[in-house]
mmCIF file of C-alpha atoms and ligand atoms in Angstrom:
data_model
loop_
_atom_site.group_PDB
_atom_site.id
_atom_site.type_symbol
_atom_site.label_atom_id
_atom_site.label_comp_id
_atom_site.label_asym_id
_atom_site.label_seq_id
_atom_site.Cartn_x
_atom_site.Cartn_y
_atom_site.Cartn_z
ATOM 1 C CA UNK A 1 -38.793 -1.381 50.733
ATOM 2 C CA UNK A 2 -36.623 -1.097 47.305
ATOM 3 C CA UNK A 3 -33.074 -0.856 47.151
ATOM 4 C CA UNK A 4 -31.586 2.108 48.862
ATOM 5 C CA UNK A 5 -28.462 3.601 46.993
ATOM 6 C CA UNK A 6 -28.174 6.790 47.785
ATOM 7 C CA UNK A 7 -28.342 9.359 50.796
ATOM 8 C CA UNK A 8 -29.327 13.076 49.535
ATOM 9 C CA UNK A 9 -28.781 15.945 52.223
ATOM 10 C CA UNK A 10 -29.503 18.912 52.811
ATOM 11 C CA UNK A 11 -27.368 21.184 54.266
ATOM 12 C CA UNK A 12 -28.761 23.812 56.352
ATOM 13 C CA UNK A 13 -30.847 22.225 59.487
ATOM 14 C CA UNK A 14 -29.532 18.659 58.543
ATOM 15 C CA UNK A 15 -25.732 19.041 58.434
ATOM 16 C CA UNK A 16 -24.836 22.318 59.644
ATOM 17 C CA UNK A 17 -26.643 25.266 61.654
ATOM 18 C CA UNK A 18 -26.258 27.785 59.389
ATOM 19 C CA UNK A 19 -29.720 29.349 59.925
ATOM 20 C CA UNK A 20 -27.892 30.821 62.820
ATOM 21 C CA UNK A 21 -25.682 33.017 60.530
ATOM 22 C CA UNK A 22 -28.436 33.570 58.109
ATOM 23 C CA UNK A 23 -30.450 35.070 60.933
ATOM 24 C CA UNK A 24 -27.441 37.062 62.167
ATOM 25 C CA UNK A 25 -27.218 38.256 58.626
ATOM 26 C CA UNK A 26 -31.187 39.440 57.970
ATOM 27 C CA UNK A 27 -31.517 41.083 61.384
ATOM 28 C CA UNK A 28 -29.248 43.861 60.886
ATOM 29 C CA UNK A 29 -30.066 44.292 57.713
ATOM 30 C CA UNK A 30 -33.753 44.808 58.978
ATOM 31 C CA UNK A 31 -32.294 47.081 61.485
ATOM 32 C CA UNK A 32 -30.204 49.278 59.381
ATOM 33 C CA UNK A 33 -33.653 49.448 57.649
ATOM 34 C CA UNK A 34 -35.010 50.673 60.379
ATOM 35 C CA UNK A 35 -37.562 47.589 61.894
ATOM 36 C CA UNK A 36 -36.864 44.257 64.134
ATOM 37 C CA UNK A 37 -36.581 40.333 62.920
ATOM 38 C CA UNK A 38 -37.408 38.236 65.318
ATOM 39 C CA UNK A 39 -36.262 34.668 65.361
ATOM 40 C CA UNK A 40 -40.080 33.614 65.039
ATOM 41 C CA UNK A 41 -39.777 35.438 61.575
ATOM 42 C CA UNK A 42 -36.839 33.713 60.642
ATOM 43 C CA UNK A 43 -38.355 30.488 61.182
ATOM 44 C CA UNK A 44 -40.231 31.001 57.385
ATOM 45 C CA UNK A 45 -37.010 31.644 55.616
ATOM 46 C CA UNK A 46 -35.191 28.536 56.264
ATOM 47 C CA UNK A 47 -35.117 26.039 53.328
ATOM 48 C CA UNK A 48 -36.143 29.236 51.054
ATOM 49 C CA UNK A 49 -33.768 30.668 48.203
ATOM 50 C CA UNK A 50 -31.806 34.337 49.253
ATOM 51 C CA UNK A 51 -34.370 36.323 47.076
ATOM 52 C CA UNK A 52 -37.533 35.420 48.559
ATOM 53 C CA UNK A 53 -36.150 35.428 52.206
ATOM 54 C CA UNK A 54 -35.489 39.247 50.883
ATOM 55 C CA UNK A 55 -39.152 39.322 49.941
ATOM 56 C CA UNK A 56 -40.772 38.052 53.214
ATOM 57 C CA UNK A 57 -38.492 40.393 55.119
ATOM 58 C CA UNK A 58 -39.291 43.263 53.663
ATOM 59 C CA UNK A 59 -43.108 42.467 54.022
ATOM 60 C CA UNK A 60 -42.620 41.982 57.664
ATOM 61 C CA UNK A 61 -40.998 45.695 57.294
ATOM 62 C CA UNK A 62 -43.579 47.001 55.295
ATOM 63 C CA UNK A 63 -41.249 47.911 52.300
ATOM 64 C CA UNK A 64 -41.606 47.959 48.819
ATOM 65 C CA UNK A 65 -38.559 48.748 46.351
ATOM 66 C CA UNK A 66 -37.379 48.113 42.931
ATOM 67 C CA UNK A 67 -35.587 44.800 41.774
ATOM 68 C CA UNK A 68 -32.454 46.370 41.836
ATOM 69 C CA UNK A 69 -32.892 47.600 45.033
ATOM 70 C CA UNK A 70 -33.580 44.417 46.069
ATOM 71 C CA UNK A 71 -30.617 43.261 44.312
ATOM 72 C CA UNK A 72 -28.083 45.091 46.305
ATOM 73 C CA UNK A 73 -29.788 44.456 49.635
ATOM 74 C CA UNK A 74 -29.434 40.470 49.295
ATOM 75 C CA UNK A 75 -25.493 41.279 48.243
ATOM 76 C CA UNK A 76 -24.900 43.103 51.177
ATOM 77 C CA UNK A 77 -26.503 40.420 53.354
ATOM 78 C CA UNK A 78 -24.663 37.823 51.215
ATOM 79 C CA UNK A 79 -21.540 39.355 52.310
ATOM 80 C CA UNK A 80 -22.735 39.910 56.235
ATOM 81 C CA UNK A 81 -23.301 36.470 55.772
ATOM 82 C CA UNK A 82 -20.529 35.659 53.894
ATOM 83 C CA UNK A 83 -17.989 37.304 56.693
ATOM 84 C CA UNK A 84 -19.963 34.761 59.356
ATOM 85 C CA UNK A 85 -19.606 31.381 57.760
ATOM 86 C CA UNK A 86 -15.856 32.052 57.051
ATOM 87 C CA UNK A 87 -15.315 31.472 60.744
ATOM 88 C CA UNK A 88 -16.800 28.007 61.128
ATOM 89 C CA UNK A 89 -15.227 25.202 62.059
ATOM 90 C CA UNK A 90 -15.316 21.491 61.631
ATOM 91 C CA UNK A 91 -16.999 21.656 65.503
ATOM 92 C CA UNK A 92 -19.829 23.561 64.131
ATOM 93 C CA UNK A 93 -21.131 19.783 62.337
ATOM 94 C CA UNK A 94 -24.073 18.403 63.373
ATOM 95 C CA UNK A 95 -24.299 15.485 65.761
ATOM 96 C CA UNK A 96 -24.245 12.517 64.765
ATOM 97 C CA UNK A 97 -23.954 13.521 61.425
ATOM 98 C CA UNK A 98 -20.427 11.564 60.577
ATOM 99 C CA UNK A 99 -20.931 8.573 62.254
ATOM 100 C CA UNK A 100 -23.955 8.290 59.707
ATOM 101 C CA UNK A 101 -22.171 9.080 56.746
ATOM 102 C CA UNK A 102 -19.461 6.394 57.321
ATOM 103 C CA UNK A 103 -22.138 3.981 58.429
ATOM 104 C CA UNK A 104 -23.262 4.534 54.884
ATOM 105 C CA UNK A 105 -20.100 4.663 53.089
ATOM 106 C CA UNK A 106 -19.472 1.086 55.044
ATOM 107 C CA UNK A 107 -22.753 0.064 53.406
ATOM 108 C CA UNK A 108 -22.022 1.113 49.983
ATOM 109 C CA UNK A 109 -24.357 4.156 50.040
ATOM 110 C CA UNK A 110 -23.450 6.799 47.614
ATOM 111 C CA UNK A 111 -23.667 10.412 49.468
ATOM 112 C CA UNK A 112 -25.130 13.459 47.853
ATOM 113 C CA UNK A 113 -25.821 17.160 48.879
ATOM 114 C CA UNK A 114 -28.818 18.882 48.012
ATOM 115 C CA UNK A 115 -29.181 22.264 48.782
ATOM 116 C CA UNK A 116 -30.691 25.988 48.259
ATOM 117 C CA UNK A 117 -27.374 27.511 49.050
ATOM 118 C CA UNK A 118 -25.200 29.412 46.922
ATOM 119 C CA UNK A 119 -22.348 29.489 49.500
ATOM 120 C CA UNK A 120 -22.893 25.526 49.885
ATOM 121 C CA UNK A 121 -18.858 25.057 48.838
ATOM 122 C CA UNK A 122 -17.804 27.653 51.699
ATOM 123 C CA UNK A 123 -19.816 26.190 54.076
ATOM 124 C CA UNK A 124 -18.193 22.463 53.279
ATOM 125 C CA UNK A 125 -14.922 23.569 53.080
ATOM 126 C CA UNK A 126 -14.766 25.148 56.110
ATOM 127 C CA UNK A 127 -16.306 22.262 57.955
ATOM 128 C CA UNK A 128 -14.123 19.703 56.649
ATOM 129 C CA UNK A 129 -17.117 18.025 54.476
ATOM 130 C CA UNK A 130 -16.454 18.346 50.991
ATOM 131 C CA UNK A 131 -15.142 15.039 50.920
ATOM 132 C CA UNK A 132 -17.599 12.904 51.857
ATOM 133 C CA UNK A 133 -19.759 14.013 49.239
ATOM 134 C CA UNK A 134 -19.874 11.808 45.660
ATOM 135 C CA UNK A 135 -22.020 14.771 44.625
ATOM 136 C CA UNK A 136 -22.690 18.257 45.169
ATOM 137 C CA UNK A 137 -25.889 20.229 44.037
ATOM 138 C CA UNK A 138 -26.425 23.123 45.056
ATOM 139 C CA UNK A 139 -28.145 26.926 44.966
ATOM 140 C CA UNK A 140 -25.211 27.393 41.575
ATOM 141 C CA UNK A 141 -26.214 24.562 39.803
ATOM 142 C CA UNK A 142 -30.239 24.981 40.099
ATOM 143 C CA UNK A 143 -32.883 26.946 37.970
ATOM 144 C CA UNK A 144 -35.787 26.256 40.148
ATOM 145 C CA UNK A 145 -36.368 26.360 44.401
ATOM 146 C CA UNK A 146 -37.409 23.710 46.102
ATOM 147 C CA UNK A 147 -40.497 22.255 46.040
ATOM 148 C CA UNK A 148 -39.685 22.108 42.825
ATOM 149 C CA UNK A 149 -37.573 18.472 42.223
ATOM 150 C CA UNK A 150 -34.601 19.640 40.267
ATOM 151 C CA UNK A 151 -32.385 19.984 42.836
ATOM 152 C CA UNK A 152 -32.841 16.403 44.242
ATOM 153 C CA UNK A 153 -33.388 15.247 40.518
ATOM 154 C CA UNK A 154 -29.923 16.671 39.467
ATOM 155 C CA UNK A 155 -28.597 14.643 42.719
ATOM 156 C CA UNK A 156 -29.560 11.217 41.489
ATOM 157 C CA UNK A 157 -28.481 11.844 38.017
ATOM 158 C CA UNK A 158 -24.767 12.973 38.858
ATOM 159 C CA UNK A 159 -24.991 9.735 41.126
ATOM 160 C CA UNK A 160 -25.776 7.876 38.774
ATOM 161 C CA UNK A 161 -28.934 6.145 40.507
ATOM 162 C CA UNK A 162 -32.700 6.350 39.787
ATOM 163 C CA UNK A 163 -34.757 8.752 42.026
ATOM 164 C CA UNK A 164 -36.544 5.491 43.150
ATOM 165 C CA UNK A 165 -32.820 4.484 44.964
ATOM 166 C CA UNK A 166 -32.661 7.697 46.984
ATOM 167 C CA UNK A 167 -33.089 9.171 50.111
ATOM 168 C CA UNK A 168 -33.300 12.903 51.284
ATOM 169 C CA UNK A 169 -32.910 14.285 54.580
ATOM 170 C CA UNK A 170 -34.680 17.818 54.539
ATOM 171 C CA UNK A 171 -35.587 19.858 57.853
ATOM 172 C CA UNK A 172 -37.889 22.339 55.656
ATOM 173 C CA UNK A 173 -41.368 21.158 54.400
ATOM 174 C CA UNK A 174 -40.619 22.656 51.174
ATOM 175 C CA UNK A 175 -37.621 20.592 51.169
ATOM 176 C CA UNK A 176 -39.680 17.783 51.865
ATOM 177 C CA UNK A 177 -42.177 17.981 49.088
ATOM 178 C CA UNK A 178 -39.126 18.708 46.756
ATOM 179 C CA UNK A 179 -38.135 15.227 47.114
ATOM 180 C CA UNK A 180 -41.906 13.555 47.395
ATOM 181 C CA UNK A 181 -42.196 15.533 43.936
ATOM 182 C CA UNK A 182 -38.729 13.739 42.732
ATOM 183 C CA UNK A 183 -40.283 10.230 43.337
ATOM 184 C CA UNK A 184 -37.598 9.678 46.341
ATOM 185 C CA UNK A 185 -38.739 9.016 49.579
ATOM 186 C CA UNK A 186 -37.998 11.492 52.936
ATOM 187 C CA UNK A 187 -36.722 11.795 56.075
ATOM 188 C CA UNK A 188 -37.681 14.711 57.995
ATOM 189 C CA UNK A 189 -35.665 16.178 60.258
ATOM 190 C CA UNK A 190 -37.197 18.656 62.956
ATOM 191 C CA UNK A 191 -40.392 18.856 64.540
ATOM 192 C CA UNK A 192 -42.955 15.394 63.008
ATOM 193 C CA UNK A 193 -46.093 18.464 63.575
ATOM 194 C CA UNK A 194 -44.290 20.203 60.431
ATOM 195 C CA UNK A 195 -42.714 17.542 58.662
ATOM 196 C CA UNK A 196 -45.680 14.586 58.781
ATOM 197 C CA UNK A 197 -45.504 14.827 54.692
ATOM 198 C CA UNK A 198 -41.962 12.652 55.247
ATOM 199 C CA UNK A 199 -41.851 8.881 55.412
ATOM 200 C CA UNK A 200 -39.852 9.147 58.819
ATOM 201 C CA UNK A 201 -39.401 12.164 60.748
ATOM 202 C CA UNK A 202 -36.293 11.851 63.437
ATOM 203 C CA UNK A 203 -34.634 15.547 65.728
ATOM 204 C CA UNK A 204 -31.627 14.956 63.857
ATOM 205 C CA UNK A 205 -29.376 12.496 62.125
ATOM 206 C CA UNK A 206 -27.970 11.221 65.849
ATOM 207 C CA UNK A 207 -30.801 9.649 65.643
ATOM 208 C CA UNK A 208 -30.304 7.973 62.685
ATOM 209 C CA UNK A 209 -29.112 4.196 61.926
ATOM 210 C CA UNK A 210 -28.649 2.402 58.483
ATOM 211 C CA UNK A 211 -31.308 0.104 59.757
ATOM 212 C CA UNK A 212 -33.759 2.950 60.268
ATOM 213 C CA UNK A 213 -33.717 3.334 56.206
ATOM 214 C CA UNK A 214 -36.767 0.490 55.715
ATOM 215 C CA UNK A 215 -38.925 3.087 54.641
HETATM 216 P P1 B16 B 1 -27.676 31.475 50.181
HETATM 217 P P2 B16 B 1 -30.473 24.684 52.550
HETATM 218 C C1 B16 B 1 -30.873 27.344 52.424
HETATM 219 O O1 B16 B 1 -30.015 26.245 52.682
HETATM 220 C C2 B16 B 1 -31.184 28.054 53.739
HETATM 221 O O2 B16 B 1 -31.944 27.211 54.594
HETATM 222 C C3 B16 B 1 -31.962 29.314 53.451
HETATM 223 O O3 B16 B 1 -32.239 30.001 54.667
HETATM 224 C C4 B16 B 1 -31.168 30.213 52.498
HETATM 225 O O4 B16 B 1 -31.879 31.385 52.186
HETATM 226 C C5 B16 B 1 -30.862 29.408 51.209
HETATM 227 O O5 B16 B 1 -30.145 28.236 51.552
HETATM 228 C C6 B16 B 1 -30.026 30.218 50.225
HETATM 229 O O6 B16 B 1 -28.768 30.471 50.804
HETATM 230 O O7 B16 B 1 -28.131 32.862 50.450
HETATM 231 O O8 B16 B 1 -26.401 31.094 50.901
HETATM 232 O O9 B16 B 1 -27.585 31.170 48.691
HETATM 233 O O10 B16 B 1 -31.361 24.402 53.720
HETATM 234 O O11 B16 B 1 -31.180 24.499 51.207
HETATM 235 O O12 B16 B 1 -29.160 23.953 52.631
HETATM 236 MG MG1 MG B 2 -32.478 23.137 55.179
#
């Protein structure tokens, strides 16, 4: 095992439920569209940028429209979703998920966010968790989605430590290969059926310990 130090997490699935609100979000807009989302659906647009979710919904629909169509579809779900996360609360964390970041604060683990989200900042605002983070990359600062490295790759760089000294904790397998492709290694959090690509699959970070990090 090399030196571990930093911890890069995702939001969504690993820190917060936020899928919830996403799905809340989708479904009526699928509705008002005239066809059902089921939750079976939503299980492909987690980890996935706001666009493309817009793209496999409206294939499940059977709908084809124009870009800017498109465009002012996502807003309006943006906002849905928008009006949703605005009522979280610091409750609405994870389990387990702040006893493991001050285990690794204790250790002298730098702590990173990595995520798809363009509403990350909301999210960690009104959930108390901005300030545990040393650095925060998110759906703003990002050109390309996941698989694609750059989010994770940003991460290390504004930590100031070599891809080869991180961690990420993902719950999407896109996720997952975003970090393999950074040169970082992966734990996978979810279902180990979906996730076997990561180095240490666990249901959630409750389950994690400092000492589980010999990957
Ligand atoms: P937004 P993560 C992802 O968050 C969600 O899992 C995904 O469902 C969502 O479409 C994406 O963020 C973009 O979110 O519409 O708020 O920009 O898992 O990368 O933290
Ligand atoms: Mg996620």
């Amino acid at each position: 095992m090399g030196t571990i130090r930093a911890c890069i997490f995702d939001l969504d699935g690993v820190v917060v439920d936020t899928a919830k609100y996403h799905y809340l979000a989708w479904k009526r807009l699928a509705n008002e569209l005239g066809f059902d989302f089921s939750e079976e659906h939503n299980e492909k647009l987690k980890g996935v940028s706001r666009m493309e979710s817009l793209r496999i919904l409206l294939e499940v629909g059977g709908i084809a429209l124009s870009m800017q169509d498109q465009l002012v579809l996502a807003d309006k779900k943006n906002n849905w979703y928008k009006e949703y996360i605005g009522k979280m609360t610091p409750e609405e964390v994870l389990p387990g998920a702040i006893s493991f970041f001050t285990e690794l604060k204790s250790h002298g683990i730098k702590l990173g966010l990595g995520s798809a989200s363009k509403n990350a900042s909301t999210i960690l605002e009104r959930t108390n968790l901005m300030e545990w983070f040393d650095a925060i990359i998110d759906g703003n600062k990002t050109q390309k989605a996941k698989p694609d490295p750059e989010v994770f790759l940003l991460g290390a760089k504004a930590l100031d430590t070599k891809p080869s000294e991180c961690i990420v904790f993902e719950d999407a397998e896109a996720g997952i290969e975003a970090a393999l492709n950074a040169g970082m290694r992966c734990v996978g959090i979810g279902d180990p059926r979906i996730l076997g690509k990561a180095n240490l699959v666990v249901a959630g970070l409750h389950e994690m310990k400092f000492e589980k990090l010999t990957l």
